[in-house]
XYZ file of C-alpha atoms in Angstrom:
161
model
C -54.836 230.490 88.566
C -52.266 230.943 91.198
C -52.793 232.862 94.378
C -49.412 233.923 96.296
C -49.060 236.388 99.161
C -46.056 238.560 97.932
C -43.041 237.871 99.870
C -41.755 241.402 100.087
C -44.703 242.802 101.955
C -44.454 242.248 105.690
C -47.737 241.349 107.110
C -48.794 243.163 110.205
C -51.302 240.140 110.914
C -49.333 237.376 112.652
C -50.980 234.076 113.596
C -50.411 235.360 117.429
C -52.844 238.314 116.868
C -55.268 236.540 115.101
C -55.578 233.977 117.786
C -55.488 236.567 120.529
C -58.545 238.249 118.741
C -60.426 235.110 118.078
C -60.123 233.546 121.929
C -59.971 236.822 123.991
C -61.172 239.861 122.328
C -64.375 238.683 120.364
C -65.771 236.404 123.345
C -65.326 239.576 125.550
C -67.062 241.702 123.031
C -69.825 239.232 122.685
C -70.367 238.400 126.180
C -70.803 242.690 126.806
C -72.960 242.791 123.839
C -75.212 239.961 125.135
C -75.407 241.483 128.577
C -76.413 244.698 127.489
C -78.924 243.737 125.066
C -80.224 241.055 127.698
C -80.500 244.098 130.272
C -82.870 246.046 127.777
C -84.905 243.265 126.105
C -84.873 240.269 128.677
C -82.843 237.211 128.517
C -85.408 234.827 126.481
C -85.927 237.544 123.639
C -82.217 237.696 123.433
C -81.787 234.033 123.030
C -84.370 233.887 120.473
C -82.727 236.707 118.399
C -79.255 234.669 118.738
C -81.213 231.663 117.299
C -83.378 233.817 114.876
C -80.212 235.072 113.398
C -78.788 231.527 113.068
C -81.729 230.376 111.089
C -81.701 233.400 108.725
C -78.071 233.072 108.145
C -78.344 229.385 107.143
C -80.908 230.408 104.809
C -78.878 233.069 103.091
C -76.018 230.969 103.164
C -77.709 228.422 100.989
C -78.790 231.298 98.699
C -75.725 232.881 98.515
C -73.635 229.903 98.278
C -75.726 228.591 95.054
C -75.327 232.132 93.615
C -71.307 232.120 94.118
C -71.287 228.430 92.729
C -73.070 229.563 89.443
C -70.691 232.349 89.022
C -67.774 230.079 89.379
C -69.378 227.670 86.726
C -69.867 230.736 84.431
C -65.976 231.855 85.036
C -64.791 228.162 84.197
C -67.255 227.974 81.173
C -65.887 231.177 79.598
C -62.132 229.804 80.255
C -61.560 232.017 83.088
C -60.126 230.810 86.562
C -62.950 231.494 89.134
C -60.356 233.243 91.565
C -62.753 236.073 92.746
C -65.589 233.298 93.282
C -63.216 230.966 95.313
C -62.417 233.856 97.416
C -66.118 234.714 97.832
C -66.760 231.105 98.645
C -64.091 231.109 101.443
C -65.987 234.298 102.893
C -69.149 232.653 102.937
C -67.954 229.922 104.879
C -66.452 232.166 107.509
C -69.608 234.172 107.263
C -71.783 230.815 107.841
C -69.643 229.622 110.701
C -69.917 233.034 112.401
C -73.655 233.231 112.085
C -73.973 229.824 113.767
C -71.586 231.294 116.944
C -73.758 232.612 119.481
C -73.757 236.306 119.637
C -74.483 239.576 117.974
C -70.961 240.839 117.014
C -70.048 237.515 115.201
C -73.590 237.771 113.740
C -72.864 241.290 112.341
C -69.648 240.277 110.779
C -71.248 236.931 109.609
C -74.094 238.817 107.754
C -71.314 241.351 106.203
C -69.814 238.261 104.704
C -73.191 236.793 103.503
C -74.367 239.968 101.863
C -73.285 240.605 98.530
C -71.945 244.369 98.945
C -70.032 243.333 102.375
C -68.535 239.885 100.878
C -67.398 242.124 97.970
C -65.749 244.189 100.046
C -63.863 241.657 102.112
C -62.831 240.088 98.620
C -61.149 243.242 97.230
C -59.303 243.742 100.558
C -58.066 240.081 100.324
C -57.141 240.398 96.891
C -55.290 243.305 97.502
C -53.110 241.637 99.904
C -52.528 238.811 97.443
C -50.975 238.419 93.955
C -53.541 236.677 91.813
C -52.463 235.741 88.453
C -55.472 235.134 85.975
C -54.677 232.657 83.111
C -57.281 232.724 80.360
C -57.562 229.259 79.202
C -58.939 227.761 75.878
C -60.699 224.642 75.647
C -57.843 221.930 75.805
C -55.174 224.253 76.967
C -53.761 223.382 80.447
C -52.841 226.017 82.855
C -50.160 223.958 84.403
C -48.194 224.658 81.023
C -48.854 228.181 79.782
C -47.664 229.469 76.409
C -43.940 229.716 76.127
C -42.962 226.707 78.144
C -41.495 223.378 77.379
C -43.013 220.162 78.680
C -40.811 217.332 78.641
C -42.492 213.757 79.328
C -40.723 210.609 80.426
C -40.513 207.721 82.483
C -38.202 207.097 85.684
C -37.496 204.343 88.228
C -35.616 204.524 91.419
C -32.339 202.494 91.691
C -31.777 202.661 95.038
C -34.525 200.002 95.662
């Protein structure tokens, strides 16, 4: 399995934009939503909701993580590299981290990463932006030497020592 970002496609997402969103925009959204919710239901219930979403998220992360691990194992048993399951695993990690971050906006995105339908949408979007080459493996065949290639084995030593 090889995952590549095509070099011909200019990406509108730059590291500077991502960092700006992560460290400026998201905290502003979180503060605004926390103040609004706190104004409606009070400070203590708001804190309770934030803690409750973290607990529910950790339980969901465990359940979905095991399901994704089983999916990856099933793919490997069939001789198919588990590209989709690996990408799902990345979104599970991101979702779990977002649910542990205090706030309702990050919790909403985190739950979308943990729920199968939301995660599937994220995976499809990620795979659209990557060139995913799936190599079907048979028992005993190596992915590093696909059919039609020649492998030359040998030994070497450095002469400049």
